[in-house]
Coordinates of C-alpha atoms and ligand atoms in Angstrom, one line a residue:
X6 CA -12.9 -36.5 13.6
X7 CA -9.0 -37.1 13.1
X8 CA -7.1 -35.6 16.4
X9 CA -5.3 -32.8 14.9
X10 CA -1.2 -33.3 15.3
X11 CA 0.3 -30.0 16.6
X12 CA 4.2 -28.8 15.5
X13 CA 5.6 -26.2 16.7
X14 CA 6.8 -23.1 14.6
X15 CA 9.4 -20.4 14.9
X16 CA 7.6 -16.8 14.6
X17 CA 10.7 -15.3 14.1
X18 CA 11.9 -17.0 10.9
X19 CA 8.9 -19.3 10.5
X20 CA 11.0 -22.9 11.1
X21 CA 9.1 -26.0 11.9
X22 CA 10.5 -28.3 15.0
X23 CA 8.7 -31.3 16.1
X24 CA 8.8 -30.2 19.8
X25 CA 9.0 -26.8 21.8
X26 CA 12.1 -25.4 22.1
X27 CA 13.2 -22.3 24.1
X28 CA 15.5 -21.0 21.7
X29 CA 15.0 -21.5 17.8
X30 CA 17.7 -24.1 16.3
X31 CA 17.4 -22.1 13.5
X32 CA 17.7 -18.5 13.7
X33 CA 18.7 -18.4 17.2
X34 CA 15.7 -16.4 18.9
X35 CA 14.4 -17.5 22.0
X36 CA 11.1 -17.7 23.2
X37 CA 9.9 -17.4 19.7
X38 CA 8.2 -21.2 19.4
X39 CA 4.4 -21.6 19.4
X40 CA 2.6 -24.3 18.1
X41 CA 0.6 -25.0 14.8
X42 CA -1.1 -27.6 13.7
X43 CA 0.4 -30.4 11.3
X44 CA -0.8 -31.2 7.9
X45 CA -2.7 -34.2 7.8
X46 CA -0.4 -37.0 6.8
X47 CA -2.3 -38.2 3.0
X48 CA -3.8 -41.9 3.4
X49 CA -2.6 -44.1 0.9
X50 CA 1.0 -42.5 0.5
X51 CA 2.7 -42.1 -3.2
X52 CA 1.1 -39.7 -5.7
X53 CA -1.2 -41.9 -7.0
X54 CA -4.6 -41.1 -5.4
X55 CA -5.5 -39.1 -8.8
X56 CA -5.4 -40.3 -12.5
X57 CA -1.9 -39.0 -13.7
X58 CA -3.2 -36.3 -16.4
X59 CA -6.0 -34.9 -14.6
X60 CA -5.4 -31.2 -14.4
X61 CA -2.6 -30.4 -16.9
X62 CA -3.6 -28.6 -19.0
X63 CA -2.2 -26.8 -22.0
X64 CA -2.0 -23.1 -21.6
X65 CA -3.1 -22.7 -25.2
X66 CA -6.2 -24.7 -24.2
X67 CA -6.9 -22.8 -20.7
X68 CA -10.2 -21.5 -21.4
X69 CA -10.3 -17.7 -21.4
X70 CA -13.6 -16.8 -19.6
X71 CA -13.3 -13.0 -18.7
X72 CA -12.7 -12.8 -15.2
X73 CA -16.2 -11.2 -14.1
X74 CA -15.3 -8.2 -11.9
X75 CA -17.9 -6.5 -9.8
X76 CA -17.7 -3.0 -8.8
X77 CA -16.8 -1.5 -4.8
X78 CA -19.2 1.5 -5.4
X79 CA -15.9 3.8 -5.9
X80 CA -14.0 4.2 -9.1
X81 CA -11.0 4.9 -7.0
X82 CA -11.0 1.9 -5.0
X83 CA -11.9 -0.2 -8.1
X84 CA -8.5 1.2 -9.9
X85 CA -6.7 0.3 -6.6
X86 CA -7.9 -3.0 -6.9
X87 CA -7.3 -3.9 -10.6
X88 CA -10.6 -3.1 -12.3
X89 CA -12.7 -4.5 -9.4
X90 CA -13.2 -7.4 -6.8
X91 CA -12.7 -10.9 -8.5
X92 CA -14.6 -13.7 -7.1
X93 CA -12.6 -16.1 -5.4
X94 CA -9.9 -13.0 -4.4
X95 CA -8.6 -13.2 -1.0
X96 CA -7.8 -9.5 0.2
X97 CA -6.1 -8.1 3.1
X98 CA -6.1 -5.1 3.9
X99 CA -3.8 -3.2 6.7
X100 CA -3.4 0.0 8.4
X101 CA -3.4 1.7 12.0
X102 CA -5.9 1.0 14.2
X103 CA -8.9 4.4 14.1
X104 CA -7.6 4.7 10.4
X105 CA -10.9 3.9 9.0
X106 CA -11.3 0.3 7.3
X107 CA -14.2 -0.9 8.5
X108 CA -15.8 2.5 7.3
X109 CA -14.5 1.7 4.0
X110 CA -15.3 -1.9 4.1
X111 CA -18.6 -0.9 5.2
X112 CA -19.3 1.3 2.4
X113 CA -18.5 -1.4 0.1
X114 CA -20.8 -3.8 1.1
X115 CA -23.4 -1.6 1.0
X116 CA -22.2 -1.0 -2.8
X117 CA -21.6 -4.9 -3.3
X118 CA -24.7 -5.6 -2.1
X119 CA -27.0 -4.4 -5.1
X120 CA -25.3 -6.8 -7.2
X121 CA -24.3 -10.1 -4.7
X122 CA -24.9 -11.0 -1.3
X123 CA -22.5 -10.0 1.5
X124 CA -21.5 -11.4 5.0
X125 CA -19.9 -8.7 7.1
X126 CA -18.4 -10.9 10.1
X127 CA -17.3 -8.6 12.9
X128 CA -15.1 -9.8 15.8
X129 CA -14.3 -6.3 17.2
X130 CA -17.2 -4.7 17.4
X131 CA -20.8 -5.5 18.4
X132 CA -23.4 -5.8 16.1
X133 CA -24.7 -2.7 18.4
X134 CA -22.0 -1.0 16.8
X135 CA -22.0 -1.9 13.5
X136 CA -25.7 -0.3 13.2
X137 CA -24.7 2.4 14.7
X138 CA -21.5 3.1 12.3
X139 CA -23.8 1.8 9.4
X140 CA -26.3 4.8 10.6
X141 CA -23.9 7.8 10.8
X142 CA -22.9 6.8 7.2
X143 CA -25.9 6.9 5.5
X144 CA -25.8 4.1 4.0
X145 CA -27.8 3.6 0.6
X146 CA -29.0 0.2 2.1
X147 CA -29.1 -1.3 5.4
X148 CA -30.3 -5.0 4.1
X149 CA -26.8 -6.3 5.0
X150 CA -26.1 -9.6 6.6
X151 CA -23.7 -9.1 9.6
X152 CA -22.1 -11.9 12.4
X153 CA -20.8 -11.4 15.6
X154 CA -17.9 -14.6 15.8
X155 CA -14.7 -15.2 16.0
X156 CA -14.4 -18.6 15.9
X157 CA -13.4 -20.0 11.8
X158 CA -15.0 -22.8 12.4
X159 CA -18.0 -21.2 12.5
X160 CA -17.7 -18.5 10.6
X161 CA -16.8 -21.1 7.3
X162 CA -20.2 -22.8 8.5
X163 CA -22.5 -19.9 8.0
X164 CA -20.9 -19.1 4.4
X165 CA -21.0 -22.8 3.5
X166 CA -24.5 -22.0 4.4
X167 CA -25.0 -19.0 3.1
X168 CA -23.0 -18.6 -0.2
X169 CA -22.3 -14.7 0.0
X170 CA -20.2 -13.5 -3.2
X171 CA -18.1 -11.0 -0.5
X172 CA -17.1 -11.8 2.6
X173 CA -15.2 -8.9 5.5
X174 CA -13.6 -10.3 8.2
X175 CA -13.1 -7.9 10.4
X176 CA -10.3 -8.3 11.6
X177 CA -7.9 -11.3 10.9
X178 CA -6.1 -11.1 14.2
X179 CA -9.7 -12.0 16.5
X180 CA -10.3 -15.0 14.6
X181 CA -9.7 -18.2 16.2
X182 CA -9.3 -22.0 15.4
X183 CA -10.3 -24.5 17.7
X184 CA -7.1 -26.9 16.1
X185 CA -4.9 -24.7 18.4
X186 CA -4.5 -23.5 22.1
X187 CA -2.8 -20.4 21.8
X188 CA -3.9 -17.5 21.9
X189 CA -6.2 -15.4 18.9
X190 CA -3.3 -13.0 17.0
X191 CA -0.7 -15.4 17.5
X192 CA 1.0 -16.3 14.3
X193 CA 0.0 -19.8 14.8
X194 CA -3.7 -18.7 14.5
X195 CA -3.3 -16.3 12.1
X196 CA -1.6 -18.3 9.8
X197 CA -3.9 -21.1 10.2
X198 CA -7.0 -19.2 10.3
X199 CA -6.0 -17.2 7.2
X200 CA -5.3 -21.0 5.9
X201 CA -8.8 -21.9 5.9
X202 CA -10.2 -19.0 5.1
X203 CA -8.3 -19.1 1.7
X204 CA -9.4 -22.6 1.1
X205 CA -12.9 -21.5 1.5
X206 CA -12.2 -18.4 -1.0
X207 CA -10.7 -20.5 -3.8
X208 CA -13.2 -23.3 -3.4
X209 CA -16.2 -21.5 -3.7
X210 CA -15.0 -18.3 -5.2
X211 CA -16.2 -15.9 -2.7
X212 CA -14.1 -13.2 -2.9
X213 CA -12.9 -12.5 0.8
X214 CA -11.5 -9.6 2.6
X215 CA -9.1 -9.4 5.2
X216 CA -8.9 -6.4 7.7
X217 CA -5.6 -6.7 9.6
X218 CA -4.3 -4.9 11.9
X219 CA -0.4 -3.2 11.4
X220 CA 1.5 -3.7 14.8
X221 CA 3.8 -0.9 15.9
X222 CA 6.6 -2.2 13.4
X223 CA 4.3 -1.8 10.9
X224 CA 4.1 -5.2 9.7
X225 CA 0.7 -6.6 9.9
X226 CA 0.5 -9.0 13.2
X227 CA 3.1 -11.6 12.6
X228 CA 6.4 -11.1 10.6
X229 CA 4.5 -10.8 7.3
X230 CA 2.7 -14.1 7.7
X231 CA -0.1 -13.7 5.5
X232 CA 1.0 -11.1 2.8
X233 CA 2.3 -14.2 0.8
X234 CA -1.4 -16.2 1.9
X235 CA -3.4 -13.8 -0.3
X236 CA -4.0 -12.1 -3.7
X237 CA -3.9 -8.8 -2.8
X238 CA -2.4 -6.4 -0.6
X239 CA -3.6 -3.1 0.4
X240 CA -2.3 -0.3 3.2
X241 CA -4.5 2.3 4.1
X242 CA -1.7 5.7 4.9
X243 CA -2.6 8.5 6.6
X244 CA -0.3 11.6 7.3
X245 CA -1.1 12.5 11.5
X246 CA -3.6 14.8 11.8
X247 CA -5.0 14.9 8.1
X248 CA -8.5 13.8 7.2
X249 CA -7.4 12.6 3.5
X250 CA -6.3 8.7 3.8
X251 CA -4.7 7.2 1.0
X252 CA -5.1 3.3 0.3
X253 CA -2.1 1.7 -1.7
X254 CA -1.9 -2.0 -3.2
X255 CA 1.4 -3.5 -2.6
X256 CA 0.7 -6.8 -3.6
X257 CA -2.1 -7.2 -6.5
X258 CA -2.2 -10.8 -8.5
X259 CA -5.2 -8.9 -10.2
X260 CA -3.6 -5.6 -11.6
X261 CA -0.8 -3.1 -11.3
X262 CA 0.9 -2.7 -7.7
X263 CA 1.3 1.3 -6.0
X264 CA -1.9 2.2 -7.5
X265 CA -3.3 4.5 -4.7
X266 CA -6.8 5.7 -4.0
X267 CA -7.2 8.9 -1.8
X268 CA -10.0 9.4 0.5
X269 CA -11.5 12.0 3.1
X270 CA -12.5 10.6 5.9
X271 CA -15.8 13.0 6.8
X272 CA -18.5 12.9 9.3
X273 CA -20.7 10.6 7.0
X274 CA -17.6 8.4 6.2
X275 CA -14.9 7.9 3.6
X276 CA -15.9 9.8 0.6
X277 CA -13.2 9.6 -2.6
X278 CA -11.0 12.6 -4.0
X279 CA -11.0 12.5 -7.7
X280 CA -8.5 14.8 -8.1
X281 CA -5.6 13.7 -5.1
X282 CA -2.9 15.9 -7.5
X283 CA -4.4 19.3 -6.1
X284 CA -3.8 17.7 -2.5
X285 CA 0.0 17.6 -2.1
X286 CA 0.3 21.1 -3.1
X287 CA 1.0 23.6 -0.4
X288 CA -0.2 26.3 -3.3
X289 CA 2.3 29.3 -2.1
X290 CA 1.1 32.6 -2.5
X291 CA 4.8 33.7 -3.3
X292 CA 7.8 31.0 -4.9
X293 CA 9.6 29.8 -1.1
X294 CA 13.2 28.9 -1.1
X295 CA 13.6 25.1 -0.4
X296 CA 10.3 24.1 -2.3
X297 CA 9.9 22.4 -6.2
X298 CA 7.0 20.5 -7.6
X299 CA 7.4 17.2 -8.9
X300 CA 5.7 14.6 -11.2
X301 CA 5.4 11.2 -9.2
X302 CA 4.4 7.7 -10.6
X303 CA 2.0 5.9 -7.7
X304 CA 0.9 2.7 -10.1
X305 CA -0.7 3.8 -13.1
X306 CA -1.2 7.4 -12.2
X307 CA 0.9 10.3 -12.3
X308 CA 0.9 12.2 -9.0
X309 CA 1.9 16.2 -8.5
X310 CA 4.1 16.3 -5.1
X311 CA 6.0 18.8 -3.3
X312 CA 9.4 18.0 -2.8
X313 CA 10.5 20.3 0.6
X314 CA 13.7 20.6 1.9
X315 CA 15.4 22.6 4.9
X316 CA 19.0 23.3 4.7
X317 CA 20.6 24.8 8.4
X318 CA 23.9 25.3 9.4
X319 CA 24.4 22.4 11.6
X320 CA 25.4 22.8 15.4
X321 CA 26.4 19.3 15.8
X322 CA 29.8 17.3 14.9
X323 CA 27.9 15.2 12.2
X324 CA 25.5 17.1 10.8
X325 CA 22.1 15.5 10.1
X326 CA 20.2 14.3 7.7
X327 CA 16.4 13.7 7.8
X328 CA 13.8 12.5 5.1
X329 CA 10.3 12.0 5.7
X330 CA 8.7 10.4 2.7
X331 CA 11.8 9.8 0.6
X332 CA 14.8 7.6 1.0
X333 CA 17.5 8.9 2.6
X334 CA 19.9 6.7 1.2
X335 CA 19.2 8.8 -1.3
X336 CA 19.4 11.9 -0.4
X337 CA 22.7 11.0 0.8
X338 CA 23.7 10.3 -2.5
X339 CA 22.2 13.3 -3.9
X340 CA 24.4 15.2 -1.8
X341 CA 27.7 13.4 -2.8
X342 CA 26.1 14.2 -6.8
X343 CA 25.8 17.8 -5.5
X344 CA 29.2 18.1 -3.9
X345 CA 31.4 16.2 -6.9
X346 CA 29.4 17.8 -9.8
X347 CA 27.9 20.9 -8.8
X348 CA 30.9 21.9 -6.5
X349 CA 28.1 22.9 -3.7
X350 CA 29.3 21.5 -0.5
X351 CA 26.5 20.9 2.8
X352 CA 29.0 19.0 5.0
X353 CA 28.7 21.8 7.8
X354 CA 24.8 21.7 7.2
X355 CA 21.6 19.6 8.6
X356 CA 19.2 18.6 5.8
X357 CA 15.8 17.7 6.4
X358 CA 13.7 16.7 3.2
X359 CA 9.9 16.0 3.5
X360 CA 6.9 15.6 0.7
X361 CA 4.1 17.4 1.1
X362 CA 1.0 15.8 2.0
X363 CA 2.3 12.7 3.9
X364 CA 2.9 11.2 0.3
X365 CA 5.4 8.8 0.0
X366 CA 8.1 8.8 -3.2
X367 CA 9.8 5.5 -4.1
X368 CA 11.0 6.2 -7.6
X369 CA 14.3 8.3 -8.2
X370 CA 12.3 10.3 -10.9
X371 CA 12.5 12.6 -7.6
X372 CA 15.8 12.9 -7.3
X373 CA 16.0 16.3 -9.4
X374 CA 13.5 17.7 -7.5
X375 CA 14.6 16.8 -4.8
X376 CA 18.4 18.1 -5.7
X377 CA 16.9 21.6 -6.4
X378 CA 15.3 21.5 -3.4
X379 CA 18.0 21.0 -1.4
X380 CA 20.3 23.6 -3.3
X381 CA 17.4 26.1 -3.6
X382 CA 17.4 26.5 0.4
X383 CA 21.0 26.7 0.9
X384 CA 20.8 29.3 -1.5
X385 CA 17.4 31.0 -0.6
X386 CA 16.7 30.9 -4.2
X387 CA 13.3 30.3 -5.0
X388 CA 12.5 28.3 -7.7
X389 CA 10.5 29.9 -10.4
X390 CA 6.6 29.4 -10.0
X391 CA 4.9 27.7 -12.8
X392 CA 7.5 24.7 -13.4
X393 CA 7.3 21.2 -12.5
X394 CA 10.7 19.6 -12.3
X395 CA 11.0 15.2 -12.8
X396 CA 14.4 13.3 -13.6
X397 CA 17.0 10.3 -12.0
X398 CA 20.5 11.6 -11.1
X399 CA 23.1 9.5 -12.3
X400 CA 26.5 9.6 -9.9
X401 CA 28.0 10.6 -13.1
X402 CA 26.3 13.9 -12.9
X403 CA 24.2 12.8 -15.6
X404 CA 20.6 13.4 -15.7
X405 CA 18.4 9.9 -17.1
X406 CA 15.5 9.6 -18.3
X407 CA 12.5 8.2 -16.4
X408 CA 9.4 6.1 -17.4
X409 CA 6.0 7.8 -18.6
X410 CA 7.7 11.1 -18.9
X411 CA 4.8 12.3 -21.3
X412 CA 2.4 11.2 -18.8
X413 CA 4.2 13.5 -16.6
X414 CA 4.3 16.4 -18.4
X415 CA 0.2 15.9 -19.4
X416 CA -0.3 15.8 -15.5
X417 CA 1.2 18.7 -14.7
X418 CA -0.4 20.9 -17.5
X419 CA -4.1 19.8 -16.5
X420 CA -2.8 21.1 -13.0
X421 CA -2.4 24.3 -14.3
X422 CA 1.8 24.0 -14.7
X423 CA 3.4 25.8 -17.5
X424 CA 6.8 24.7 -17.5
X425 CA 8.9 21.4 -16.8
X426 CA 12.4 20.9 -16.6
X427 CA 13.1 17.3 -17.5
X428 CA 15.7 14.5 -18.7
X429 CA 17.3 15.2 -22.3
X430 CA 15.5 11.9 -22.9
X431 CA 11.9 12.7 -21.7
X432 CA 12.0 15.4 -24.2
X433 CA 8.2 14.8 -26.5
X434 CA 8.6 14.6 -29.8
X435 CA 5.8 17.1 -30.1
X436 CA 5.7 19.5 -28.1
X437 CA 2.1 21.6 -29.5
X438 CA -0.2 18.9 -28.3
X439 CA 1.0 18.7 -24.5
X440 CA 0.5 22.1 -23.3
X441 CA 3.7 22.9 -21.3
X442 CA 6.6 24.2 -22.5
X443 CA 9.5 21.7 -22.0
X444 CA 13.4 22.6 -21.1
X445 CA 15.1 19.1 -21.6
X446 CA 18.5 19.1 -19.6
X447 CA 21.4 16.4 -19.7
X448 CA 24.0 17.1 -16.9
X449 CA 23.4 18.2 -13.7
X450 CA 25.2 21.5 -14.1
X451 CA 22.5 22.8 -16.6
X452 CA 20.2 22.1 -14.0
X453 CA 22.0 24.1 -11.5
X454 CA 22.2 27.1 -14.2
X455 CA 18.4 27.1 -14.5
X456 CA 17.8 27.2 -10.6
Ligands
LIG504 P1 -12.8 2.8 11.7 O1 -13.4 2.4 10.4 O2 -13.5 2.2 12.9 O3 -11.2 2.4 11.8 P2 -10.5 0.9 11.8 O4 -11.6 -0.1 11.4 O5 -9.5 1.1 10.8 O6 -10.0 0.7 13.1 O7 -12.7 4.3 11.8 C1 -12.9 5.0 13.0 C2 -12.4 6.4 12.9 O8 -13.1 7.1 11.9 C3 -12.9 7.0 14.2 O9 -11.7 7.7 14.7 C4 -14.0 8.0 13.8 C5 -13.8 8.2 12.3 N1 -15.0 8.3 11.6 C6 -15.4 9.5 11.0 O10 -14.7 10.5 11.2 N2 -16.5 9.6 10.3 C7 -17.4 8.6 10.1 O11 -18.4 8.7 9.5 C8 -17.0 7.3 10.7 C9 -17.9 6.1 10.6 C10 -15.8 7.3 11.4
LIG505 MG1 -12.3 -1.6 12.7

């Protein structure tokens, strides 16, 4: 066998030096350079080594084969994924350590299996263990090839061997190459572990899956190093102390990205929730002060969520401002809307603004909600009970429209709402067939008038 060369990379911005260096030329880290392992200079040189059209290909001509998709066992975590798992896919999935991915993962070999074979390849956990988890959950079938190694090399032996259509490694950051001396985790080994893994995938489509773990900066081990590797994303979220754990895709070359699957994790495993909307509701007996229901978009689906927010007199110079779940550039902005167009001032007042449920709003079709929210507990106006409220704020003071408003609106009447205050724009042409009445509203002041 070749001797492998070794070059040595930057894990901080990922630069590539032909020696080690204490402090990166590049980005000016120190102590950031670990070695890799060099691609193998091509014998023969030039770009001849192939006939020159081989492989282009005219995308009229690209044969259209339907991508065959087999099922996880769960609708929800099929939808998260695009339809299914597609052979050849290489998936990684992250989240806190306990969260519950190997449970998951677990649960969808089991599901896999009745249609392809499997490899489960644990590196953290005996196979002891793995029975043992495999037990408690009750699995449908136990027939389910596992392998205790950490070393690739080995590991992309038994599936040359084997030929499983799904493959979990479990997890990313134990695996090892023997082309490199530092340590397992290291970005080094990651990267080049994660390498030949996704050569394997793509060469013999075996759809693989990733379980990594997300380091306390969140990132998965490694400034991001294999997000950009793989075909898929996924997060699994969990609010602290809840049992439900949501599972989002961030990254999908296979279908829609934010498309969220909710779970409860229960003493026989991870079982699905079909109906995640009735979830991040706090259901009040009485209308509260402080508290409006949205209409959020996660992927494809439209999400009820409970905007809260807490408005205090501040004891502090600089009063403070404090989001959990939203952005609080935003809020900040909000605020400015709310003191310039609604003539409400807060500068002598904390805010704190939270979503209910641990859930997680990106899209400013919050920011209404999230506006009323804020005024409704400086006030100690309730809003009315009943009424869903969804719309951007402009810094004009204007109130836009926001995509899939009839989605919105058909989302909140299945939940029971009856009312919806929205953006002159989201107004539906007919209004019989939806089920909630609609008050359509332009500027912000005729939203303040309603509140
Ligand atoms: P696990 O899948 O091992 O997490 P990860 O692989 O993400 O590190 O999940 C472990 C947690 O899940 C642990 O705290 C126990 C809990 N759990 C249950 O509550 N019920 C179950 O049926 C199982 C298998 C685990
Ligand atoms: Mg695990």
């Amino acid at each position: 066998m070749a001797k492998t060369r070794v070059q040595y990379i930057c894990q901080n911005c990922g630069a590539v030096h032909a020696r080690w260096l204490g402090q990166c030329p590049d980005c000016g880290e120190w102590n950031t350079i670990l070695e890799g392992v060099a691609p193998a200079p091509r014998k023969g040189g030039g770009y001849a080594a192939t006939a020159s059209d081989v492989g282009v290909e005219l995308l009229s001509e690209v044969s259209l084969a339907d991508v065959p998709r087999v099922t996880s066992g769960s609708p929800e975590m099929d939808r998260v994924l695009g339809g299914g798992i597609v052979p050849g896919a290489v998936m990684l999935i992250g989240g806190d350590p306990g969260i519950g991915k190997s449970t998951l993962l677990l649960q969808v070999l089991a599901a896999v299996q009745a249609q392809r074979s499997t490899l489960y390849v644990t590196g953290e956990e005996s196979l002891t263990q793995v029975r043992l988890r495999a037990e408690r959950l009750g699995l449908p079938r136990m027939d389910l090839p596992v392998l205790a190694e950490t070393r690739v090399e080995a590991v992309l032996q038994q599936l040359d061997k084997r030929r499983p259509g799904l493959v979990v490694l479990d997890s990313v950051q134990t695996l090892y190459t023997d082309a490199l001396d530092s340590a397992p985790g290291s970005v080094s080994q990651l990267r080049e572990c994660a390498a030949q893994v996704v050569r394997y995938a793509k060469r013999s489509q075996t759809a693989v899956v990733l379980v990594g773990h997300v380091t306390k900066e969140g990132a998965i081990a490694g400034p991001r190093v294999l997000e950009h590797m793989v075909d898929t994303v996924l997060y699994f979220e969990h609010d602290a102390g809840s049992r439900y754990r949501i599972v989002r895709a961030v990254k999908n070359r296979f279908g829609a990205v934010n498309e969220l699957a909710v779970f409860a994790m229960t003493d026989a495993g991870l079982k699905e929730v079909s109906n995640p909307s009735a979830l991040f509701l706090s259901r009040h007996a009485e209308p509260v002060p402080g508290s409006v229901i949205s209409v959020s978009r996660q992927g494809s689906r439209p999400l009820l969520a409970e905007v809260q927010a807490l408005v205090d007199r501040s004891a502090l110079g600089t009063p403070r401002r404090v989001t959990l779940g939203l952005d609080s550039a935003r809020l900040n902005l909000l605020l400015a809307v709310l003191h310039r167009h609604g003539g409400v001032s807060l500068a002598d007042q904390d805010v704190f603004a939270n979503v209910v449920g641990g859930m997680k709003i990106q899209e400013p079709a919050a920011d209404l909600a999230l506006l009323l929210a804020v005024l409704s507990s400086f006030k100690a106006k309730a809003c009315p009970s009943g009424w869903v409220v969804f719309g951007e704020v402009g810094l004009a003071g204007e109130i836009r429209p926001v995509q899939a408003g009839e989605e919105r609106l058909i989302e909140a009447a299945k939940q029971g709402f009856t009312h919806a205050l929205v953006p002159v724009g989201n107004k539906p042409r007919s209004r019989a067939q939806l089920g909630i009445e609609v008050m359509p509203v332009a500027r912000l002041e005729q939203a303040l008038d309603w509140l």
